[in-house]
Coordinates of C-alpha atoms in Angstrom, one line a residue:
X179 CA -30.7 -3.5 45.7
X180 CA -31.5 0.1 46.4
X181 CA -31.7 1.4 50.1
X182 CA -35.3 2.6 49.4
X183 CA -36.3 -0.9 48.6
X184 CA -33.9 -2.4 51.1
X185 CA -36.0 -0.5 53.9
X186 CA -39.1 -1.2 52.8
X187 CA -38.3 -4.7 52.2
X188 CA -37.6 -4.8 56.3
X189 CA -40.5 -2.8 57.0
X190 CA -42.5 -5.5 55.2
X191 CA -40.7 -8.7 57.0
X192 CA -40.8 -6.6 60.4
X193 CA -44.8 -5.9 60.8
X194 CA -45.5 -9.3 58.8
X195 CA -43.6 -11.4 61.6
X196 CA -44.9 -9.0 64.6
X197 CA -48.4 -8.7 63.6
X198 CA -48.9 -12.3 63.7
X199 CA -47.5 -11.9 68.2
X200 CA -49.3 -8.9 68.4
X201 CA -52.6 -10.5 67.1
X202 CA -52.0 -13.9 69.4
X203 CA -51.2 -11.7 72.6
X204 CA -54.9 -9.5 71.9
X205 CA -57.3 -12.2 71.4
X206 CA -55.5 -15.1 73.2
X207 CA -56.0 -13.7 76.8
X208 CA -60.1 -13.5 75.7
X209 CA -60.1 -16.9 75.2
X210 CA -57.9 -17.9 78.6
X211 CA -60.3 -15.8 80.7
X212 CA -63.6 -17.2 79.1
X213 CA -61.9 -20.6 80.1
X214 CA -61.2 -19.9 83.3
X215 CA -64.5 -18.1 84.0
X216 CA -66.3 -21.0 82.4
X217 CA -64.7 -23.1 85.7
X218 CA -65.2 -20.6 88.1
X219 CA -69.1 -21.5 87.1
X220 CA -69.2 -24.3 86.8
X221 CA -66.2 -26.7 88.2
X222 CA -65.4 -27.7 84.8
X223 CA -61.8 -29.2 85.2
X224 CA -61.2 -29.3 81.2
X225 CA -61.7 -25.3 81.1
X226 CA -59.5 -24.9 83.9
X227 CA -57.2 -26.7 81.7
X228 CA -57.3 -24.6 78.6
X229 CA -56.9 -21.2 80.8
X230 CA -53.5 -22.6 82.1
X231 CA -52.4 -23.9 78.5
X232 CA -53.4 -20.6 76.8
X233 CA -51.8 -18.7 79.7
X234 CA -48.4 -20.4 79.0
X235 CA -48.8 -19.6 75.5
X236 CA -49.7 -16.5 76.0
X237 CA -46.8 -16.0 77.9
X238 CA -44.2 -17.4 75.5
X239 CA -45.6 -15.3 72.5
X240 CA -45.9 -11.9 74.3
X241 CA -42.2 -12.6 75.2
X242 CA -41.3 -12.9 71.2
X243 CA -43.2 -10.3 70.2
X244 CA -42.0 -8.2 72.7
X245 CA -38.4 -8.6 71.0
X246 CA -39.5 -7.9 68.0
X247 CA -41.8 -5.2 68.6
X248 CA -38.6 -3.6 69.4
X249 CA -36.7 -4.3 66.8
X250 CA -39.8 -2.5 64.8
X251 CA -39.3 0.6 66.9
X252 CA -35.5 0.7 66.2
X253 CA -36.0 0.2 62.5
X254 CA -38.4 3.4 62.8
X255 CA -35.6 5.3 63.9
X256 CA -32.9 4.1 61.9
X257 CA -34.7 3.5 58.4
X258 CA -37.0 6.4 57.9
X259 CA -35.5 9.2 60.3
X260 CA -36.4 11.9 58.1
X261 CA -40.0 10.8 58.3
X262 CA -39.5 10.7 61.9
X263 CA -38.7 13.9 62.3
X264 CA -41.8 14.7 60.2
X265 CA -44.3 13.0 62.0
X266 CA -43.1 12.4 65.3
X267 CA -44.4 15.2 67.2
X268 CA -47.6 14.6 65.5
X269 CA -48.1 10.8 66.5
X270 CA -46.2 10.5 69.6
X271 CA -48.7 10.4 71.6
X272 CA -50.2 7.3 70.4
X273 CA -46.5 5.3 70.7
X274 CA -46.5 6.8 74.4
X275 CA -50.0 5.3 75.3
X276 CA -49.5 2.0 73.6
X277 CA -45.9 1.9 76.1
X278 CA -48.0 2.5 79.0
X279 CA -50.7 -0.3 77.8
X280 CA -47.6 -2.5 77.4
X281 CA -45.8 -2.5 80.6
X282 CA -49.5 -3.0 82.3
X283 CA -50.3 -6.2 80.0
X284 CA -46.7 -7.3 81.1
X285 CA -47.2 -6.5 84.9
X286 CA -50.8 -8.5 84.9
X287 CA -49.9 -11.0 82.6
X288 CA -47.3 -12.1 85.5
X289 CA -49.8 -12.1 88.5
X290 CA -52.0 -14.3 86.1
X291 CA -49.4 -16.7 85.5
X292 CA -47.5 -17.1 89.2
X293 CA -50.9 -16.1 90.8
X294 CA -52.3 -19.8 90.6
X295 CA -52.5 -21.0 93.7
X296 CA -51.5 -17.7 95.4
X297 CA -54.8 -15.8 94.7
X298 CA -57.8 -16.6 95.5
X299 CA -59.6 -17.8 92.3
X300 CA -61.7 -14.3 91.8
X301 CA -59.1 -12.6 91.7
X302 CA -57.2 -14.6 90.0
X303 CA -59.3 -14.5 87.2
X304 CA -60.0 -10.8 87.6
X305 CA -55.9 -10.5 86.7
X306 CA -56.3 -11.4 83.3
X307 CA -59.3 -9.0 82.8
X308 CA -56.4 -6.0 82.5
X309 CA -54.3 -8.3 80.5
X310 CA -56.6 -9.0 77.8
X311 CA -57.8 -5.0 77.7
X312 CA -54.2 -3.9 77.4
X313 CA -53.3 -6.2 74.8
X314 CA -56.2 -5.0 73.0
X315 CA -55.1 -1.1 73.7
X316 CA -51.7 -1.4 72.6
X317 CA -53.0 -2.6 69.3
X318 CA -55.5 -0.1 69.2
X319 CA -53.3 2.8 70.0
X320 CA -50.5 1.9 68.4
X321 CA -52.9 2.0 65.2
X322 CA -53.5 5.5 65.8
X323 CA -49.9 6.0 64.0
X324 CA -50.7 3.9 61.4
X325 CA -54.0 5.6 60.7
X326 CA -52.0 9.0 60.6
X327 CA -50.3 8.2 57.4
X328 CA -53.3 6.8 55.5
X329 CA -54.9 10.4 56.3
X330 CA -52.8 13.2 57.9
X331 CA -54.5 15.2 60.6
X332 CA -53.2 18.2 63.1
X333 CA -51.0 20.4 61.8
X334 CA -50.3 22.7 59.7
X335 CA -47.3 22.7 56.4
X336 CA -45.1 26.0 55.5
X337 CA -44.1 26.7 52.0
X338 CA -40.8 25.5 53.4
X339 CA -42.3 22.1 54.7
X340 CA -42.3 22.6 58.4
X341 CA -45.1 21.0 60.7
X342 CA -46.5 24.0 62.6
X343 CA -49.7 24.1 65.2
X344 CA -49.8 20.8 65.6
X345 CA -52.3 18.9 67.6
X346 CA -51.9 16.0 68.4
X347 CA -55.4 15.3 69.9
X348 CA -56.9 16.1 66.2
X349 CA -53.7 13.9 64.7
X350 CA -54.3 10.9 67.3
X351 CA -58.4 11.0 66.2
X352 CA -57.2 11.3 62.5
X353 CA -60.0 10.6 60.1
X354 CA -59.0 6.9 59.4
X355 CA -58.3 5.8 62.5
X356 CA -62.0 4.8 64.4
X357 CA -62.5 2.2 61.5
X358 CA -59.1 1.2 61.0
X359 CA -58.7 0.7 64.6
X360 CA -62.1 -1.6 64.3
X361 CA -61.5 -3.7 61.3
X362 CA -58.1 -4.6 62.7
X363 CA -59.2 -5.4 66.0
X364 CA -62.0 -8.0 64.8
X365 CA -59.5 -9.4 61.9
X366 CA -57.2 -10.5 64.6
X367 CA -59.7 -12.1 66.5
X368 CA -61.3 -13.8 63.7
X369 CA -57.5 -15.2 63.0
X370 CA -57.1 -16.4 66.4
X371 CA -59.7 -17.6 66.9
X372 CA -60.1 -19.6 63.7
X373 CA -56.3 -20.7 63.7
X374 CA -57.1 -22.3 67.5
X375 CA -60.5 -23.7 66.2
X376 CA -58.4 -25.5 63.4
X377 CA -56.6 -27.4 66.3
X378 CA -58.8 -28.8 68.4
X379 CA -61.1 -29.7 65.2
X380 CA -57.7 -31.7 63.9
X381 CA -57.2 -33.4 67.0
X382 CA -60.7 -34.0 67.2
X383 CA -60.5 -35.7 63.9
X384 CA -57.3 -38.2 64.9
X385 CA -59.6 -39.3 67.9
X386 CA -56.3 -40.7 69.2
X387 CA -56.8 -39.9 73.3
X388 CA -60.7 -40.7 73.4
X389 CA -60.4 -39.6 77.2
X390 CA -59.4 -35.8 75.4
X391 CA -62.5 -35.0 73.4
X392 CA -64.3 -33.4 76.1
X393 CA -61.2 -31.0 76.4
X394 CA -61.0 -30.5 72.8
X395 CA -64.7 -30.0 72.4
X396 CA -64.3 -27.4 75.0
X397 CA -61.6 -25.2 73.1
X398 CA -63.4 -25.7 69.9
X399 CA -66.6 -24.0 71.3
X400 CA -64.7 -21.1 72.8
X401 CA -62.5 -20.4 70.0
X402 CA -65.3 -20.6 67.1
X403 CA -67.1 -18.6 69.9
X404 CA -64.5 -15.7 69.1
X405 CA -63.8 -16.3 65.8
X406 CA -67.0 -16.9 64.5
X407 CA -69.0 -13.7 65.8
X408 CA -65.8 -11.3 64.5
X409 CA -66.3 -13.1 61.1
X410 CA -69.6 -12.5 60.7
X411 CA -69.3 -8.7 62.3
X412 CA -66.0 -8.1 59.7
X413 CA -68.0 -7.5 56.5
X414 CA -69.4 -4.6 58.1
X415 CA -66.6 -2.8 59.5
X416 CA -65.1 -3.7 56.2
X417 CA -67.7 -2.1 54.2
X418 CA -67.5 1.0 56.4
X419 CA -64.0 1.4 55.8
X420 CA -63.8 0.9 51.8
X421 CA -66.5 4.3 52.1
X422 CA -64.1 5.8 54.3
X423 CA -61.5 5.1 51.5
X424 CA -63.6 6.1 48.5
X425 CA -63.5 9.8 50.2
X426 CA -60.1 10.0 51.6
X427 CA -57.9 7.5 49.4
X428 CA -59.0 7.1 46.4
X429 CA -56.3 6.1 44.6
X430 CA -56.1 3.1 46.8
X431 CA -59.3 1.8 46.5
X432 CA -59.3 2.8 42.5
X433 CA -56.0 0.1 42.7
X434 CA -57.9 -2.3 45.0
X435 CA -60.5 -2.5 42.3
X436 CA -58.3 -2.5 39.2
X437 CA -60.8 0.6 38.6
X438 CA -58.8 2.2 35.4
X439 CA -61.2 4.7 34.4
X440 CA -63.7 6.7 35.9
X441 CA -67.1 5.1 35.9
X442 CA -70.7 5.4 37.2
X443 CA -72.2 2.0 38.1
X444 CA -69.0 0.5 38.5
X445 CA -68.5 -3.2 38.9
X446 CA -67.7 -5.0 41.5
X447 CA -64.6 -7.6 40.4
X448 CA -63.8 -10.7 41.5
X449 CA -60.7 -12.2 40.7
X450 CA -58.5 -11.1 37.5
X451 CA -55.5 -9.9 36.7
X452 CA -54.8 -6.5 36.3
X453 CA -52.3 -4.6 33.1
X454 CA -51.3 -2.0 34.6
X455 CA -49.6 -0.6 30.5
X456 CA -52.7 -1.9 28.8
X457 CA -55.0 -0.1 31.8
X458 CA -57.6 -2.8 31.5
X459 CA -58.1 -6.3 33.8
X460 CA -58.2 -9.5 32.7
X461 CA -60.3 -12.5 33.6
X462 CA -62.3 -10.8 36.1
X463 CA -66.1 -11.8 37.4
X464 CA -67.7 -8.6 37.1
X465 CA -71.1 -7.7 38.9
X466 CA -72.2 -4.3 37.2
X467 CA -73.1 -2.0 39.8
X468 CA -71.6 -3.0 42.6
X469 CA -68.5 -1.5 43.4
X470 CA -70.3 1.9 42.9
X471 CA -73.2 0.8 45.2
X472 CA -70.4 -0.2 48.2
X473 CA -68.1 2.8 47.5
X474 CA -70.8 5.8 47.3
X475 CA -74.5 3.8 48.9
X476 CA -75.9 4.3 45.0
X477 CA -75.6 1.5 42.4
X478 CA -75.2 4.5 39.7
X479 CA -72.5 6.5 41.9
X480 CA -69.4 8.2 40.6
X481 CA -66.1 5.8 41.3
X482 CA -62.9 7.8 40.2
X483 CA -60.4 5.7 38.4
X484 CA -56.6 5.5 38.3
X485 CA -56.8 7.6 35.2
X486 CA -57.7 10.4 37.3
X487 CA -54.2 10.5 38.9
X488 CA -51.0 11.5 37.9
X489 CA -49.1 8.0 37.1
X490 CA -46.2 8.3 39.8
X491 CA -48.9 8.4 42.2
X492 CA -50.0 5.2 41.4
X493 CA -50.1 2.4 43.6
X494 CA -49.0 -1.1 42.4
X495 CA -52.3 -2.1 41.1
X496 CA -51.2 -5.8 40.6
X497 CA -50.2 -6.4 44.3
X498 CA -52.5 -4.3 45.8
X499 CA -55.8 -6.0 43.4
X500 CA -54.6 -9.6 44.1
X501 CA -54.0 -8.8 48.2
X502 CA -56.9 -7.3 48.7
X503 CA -58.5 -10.3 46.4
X504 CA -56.9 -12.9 48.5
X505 CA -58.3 -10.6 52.0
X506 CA -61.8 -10.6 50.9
X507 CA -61.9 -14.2 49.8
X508 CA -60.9 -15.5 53.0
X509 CA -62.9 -13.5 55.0
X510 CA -66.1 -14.6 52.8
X511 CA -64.9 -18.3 53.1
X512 CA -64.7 -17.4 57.3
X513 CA -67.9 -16.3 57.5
X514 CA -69.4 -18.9 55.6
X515 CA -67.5 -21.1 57.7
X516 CA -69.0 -19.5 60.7
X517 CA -72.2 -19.6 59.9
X518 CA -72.8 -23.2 59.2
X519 CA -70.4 -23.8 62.6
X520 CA -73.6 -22.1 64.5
X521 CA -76.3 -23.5 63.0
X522 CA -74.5 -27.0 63.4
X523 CA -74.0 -26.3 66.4
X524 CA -77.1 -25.0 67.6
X525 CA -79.3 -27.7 65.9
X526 CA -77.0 -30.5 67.3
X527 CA -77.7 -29.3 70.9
X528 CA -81.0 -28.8 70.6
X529 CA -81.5 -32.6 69.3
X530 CA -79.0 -33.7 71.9
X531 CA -76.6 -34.9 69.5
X532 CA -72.3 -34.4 69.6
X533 CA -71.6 -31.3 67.1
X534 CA -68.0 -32.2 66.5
X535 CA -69.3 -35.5 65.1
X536 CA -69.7 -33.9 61.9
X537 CA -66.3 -34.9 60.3
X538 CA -66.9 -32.7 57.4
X539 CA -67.3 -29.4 59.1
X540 CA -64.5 -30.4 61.6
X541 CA -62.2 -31.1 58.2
X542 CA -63.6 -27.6 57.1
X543 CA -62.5 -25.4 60.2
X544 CA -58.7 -27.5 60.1
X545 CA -58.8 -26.0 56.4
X546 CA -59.7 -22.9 57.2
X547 CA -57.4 -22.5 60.4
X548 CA -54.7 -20.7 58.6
X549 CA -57.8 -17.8 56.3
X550 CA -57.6 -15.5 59.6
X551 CA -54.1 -15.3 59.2
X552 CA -53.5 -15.1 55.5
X553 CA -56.1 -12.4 55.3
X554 CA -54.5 -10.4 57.8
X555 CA -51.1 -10.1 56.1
X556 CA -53.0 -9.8 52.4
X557 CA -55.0 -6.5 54.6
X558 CA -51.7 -4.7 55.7
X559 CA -50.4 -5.4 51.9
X560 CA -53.3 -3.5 50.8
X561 CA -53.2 -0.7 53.9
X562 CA -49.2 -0.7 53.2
X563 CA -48.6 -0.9 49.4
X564 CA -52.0 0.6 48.5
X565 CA -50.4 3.8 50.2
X566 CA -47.6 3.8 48.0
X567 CA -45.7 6.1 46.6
X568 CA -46.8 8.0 50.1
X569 CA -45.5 7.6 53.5
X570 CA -47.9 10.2 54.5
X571 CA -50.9 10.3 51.9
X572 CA -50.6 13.6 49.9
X573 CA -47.8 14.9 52.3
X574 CA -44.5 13.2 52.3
X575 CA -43.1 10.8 49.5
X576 CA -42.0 7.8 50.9
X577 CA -38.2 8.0 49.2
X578 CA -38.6 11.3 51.0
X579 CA -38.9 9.6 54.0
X580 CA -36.0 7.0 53.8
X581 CA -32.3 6.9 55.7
X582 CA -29.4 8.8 53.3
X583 CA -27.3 6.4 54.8
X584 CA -26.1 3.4 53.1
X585 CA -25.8 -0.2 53.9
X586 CA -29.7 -1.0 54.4
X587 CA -29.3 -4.2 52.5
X588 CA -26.8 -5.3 55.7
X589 CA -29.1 -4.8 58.0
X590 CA -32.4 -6.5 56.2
X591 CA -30.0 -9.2 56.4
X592 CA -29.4 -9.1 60.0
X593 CA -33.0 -8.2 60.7
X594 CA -33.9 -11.6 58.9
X595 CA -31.5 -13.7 60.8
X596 CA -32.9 -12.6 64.1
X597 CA -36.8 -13.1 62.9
X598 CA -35.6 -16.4 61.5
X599 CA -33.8 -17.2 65.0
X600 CA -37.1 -16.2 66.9
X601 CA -39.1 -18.4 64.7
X602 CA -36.9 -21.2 65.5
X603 CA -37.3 -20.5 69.2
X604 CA -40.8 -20.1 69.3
X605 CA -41.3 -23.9 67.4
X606 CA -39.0 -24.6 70.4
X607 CA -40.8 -23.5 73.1
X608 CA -44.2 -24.4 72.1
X609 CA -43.3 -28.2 70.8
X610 CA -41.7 -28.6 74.8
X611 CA -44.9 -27.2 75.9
X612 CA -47.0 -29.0 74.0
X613 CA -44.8 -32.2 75.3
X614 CA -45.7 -30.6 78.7
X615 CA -49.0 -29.9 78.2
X616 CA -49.1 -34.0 77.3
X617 CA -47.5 -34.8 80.3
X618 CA -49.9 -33.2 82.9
X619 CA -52.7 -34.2 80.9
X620 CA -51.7 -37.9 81.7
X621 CA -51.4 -37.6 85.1
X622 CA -54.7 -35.8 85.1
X623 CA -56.8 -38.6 83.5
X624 CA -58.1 -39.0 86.7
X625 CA -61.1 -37.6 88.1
X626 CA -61.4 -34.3 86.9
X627 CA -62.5 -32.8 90.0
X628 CA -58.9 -34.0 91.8
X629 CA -57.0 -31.7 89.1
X630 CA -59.5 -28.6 89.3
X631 CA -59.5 -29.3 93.2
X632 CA -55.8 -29.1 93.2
X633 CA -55.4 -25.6 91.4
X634 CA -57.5 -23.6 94.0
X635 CA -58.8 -25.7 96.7
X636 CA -58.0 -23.8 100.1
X637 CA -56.9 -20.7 98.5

């Protein structure tokens, strides 16, 4: 195994297992304060409930992917130091910010979880409001960085390759990063929110704890209430940002496409399988038009093809086609999803009638609980690979960018063992919460208004 691959192998297992703790601790705290807000309103003892469940998850998951959000940072350093060096002074100012956003979710997120009981209920509730916004800033911020090395902004290059006049206003606002920063932000949502949906739909299905469903109902509304409006609002963002690609990547979205040559009225594709030697894809769905009419806004528009580019600046077209296959099909499959949830939803209210009684569409969202997910580690595939052989587009090769030191394959392994050991103690933690949850939910089976008197009352 060669270091180059070695690192980029770790790269890969590092975001893949922190995105899913970064995406949990920004949509999560949405969800706890809706709850809790919900029984400020109204009294509603089950919403109280969820807030202090999703708090305690919350909790357990920012702790995780605090660990390995450092472990990312050191493996910055340590695997690519050359590219640090690079582009340091250029995107510092994002990692800076997304600290600061960091230790202010921390310091919130623990007056929200000991201030039950210690607060008065207001401002209780008013304590997550900073949680939830800077767990939503770090990952917008920390995007910023990201967004630099799909299109490098602020500074200047000398014929020797130095960085000179750098500014690292124009390199934080880098042309990718407003829509990156977007379609991220609602694809985490959309997995959270459809990955907590899927629960409660499941356990609404068993209908073991009859005396539950009003709780279960509860977290179904407010999680398909977040998940369903980013899954509907993602095709847009997402179309936004393939036009943003056409002009500044297009290499990337040529490989997205399997586009091998350059066409006018281009076809969309669905499906196939790209041969990369033969430069043609197999057993594709074409739509004639289509791609051209989403990349340029004219169904006869100009879409440049890998051709076009030298072939060691190719992406791989295989990985990147199928990823970016498997992204769009779940998020089509979401929205669907989402749509017939409202309408259900809204028609079953209307005529009085118990939405989760339709089995089918409950069966449908437990299906579809792990799409949000899968689509977002299919997207950074495609953001990640699609860049490839660039660690800054146009700038900086990413075997350019890698440690000279050897013994990278040592430390993958290390870096595996101690994502593996989180894993392990995260299923830890959350199956003795769950157990916990259980347990106070038994002793609650009382009168609802003794629990959500107990939490508050004479605060």
């Amino acid at each position: 195994m060669s270091e180059l691959f070695a690192a980029r192998t770790q790269m890969a297992l590092s975001l893949g297992f922190h995105i899913v703790f970064a995406a949990v601790g920004m949509a999560l705290p949405i969800m706890m304060l809706a709850a809790e807000g919900r029984w400020l309103r109204t009294g509603d003892g089950d919403a109280l409930r969820l807030a202090k469940t999703w708090a305690r998850v919350t909790a357990v998951l920012f702790a995780v992917g605090a660990v390995s959000g450092t472990a990312l940072s050191f493996e910055l350093g340590l695997l690519w130091p050359t590219f640090m060096e690079f582009a340091g002074p250029l995107f510092g100012l994002a990692f800076t910010m997304e600290g600061f956003a960091f230790f202010i979710e921390a310091i919130f997120l623990g007056l929200y979880l000991y201030g039950w009981n210690r607060l008065s209920p207001r401002a209780h509730w008013l304590c997550g409001i900073p949680v939830a916004v800077s767990g939503a800033a770090s990952g917008i911020l920390v995007l910023s960085a990201n967004s630099w090395m799909q299109t490098p902004a602020g500074f200047d290059l000398t014929p020797e390759g130095r960085v000179v006049n750098v500014d690292p206003i124009a390199a934080f606002f880098n042309p990718a990063y407003g829509l990156m920063a977007l379609h991220s932000t609602l694809s985490v949502y959309q997995a959270v929110g459809f990955a907590a949906a899927g629960v409660y739909a499941y356990a609404l299905l068993r209908g073991r704890r009859p005396e539950r469903a009003a709780y279960n109902r509860r977290a179904l509304a407010i999680a398909m209430a977040l998940g369903g409006v980013t899954a509907i609002l993602q095709p847009i963002a997402g179309d936004r940002l393939a036009k943003q690609t056409t002009r500044h990547q297009p290499a990337k979205l040529a490989a997205m496409e399997a586009q091998f040559e350059t066409e006018r009225g281009a076809p969309l594709r669905i499906g196939g399988w790209p041969d990369e030697e033969g430069q043609r894809i197999d057993y594709a769905i074409e739509i004639p038009g289509l791609l051209s009419y989403l990349a340029t806004g004219d169904f006869d528009g100009e879409v440049k093809g890998l051709a076009d580019f030298p072939r060691d600046e190719w992406p791989p077209v295989r990985v990147v086609h199928v990823a970016f296959q498997v992204m769009v099909g779940c998020g089509v499959l979401m929205a669907a999803l989402a749509v017939w949830f409202g309408v259900a939803w809204w028609r079953d209210r209307r005529a009085g009638r118990d939405p989760t009684a339709r089995r089918g569409l409950l069966r449908a969202l437990v299906l579809a609980a792990p799409l949000g997910f899968v689509a977002i580690e299919a997207g950074w595939t495609v953001t990640e690979v699609g860049r490839q052989p660039w660690i800054a587009y146009g700038v900086m090769r990413t075997a350019e960018g890698v440690t000279p030191a050897t013994g990278v394959p040592v430390t993958l392994a290390l870096f595996t063992l101690l994502y593996l050991g989180l894993t392990v103690t995260l299923i830890v933690l959350l199956r003795r919460l769950s157990r916990g949850e259980g347990d106070r939910a038994r002793a609650a089976d009382g009168p609802a208004s003794a629990h959500a008197g107990g939490s508050h009352a004479g605060v």
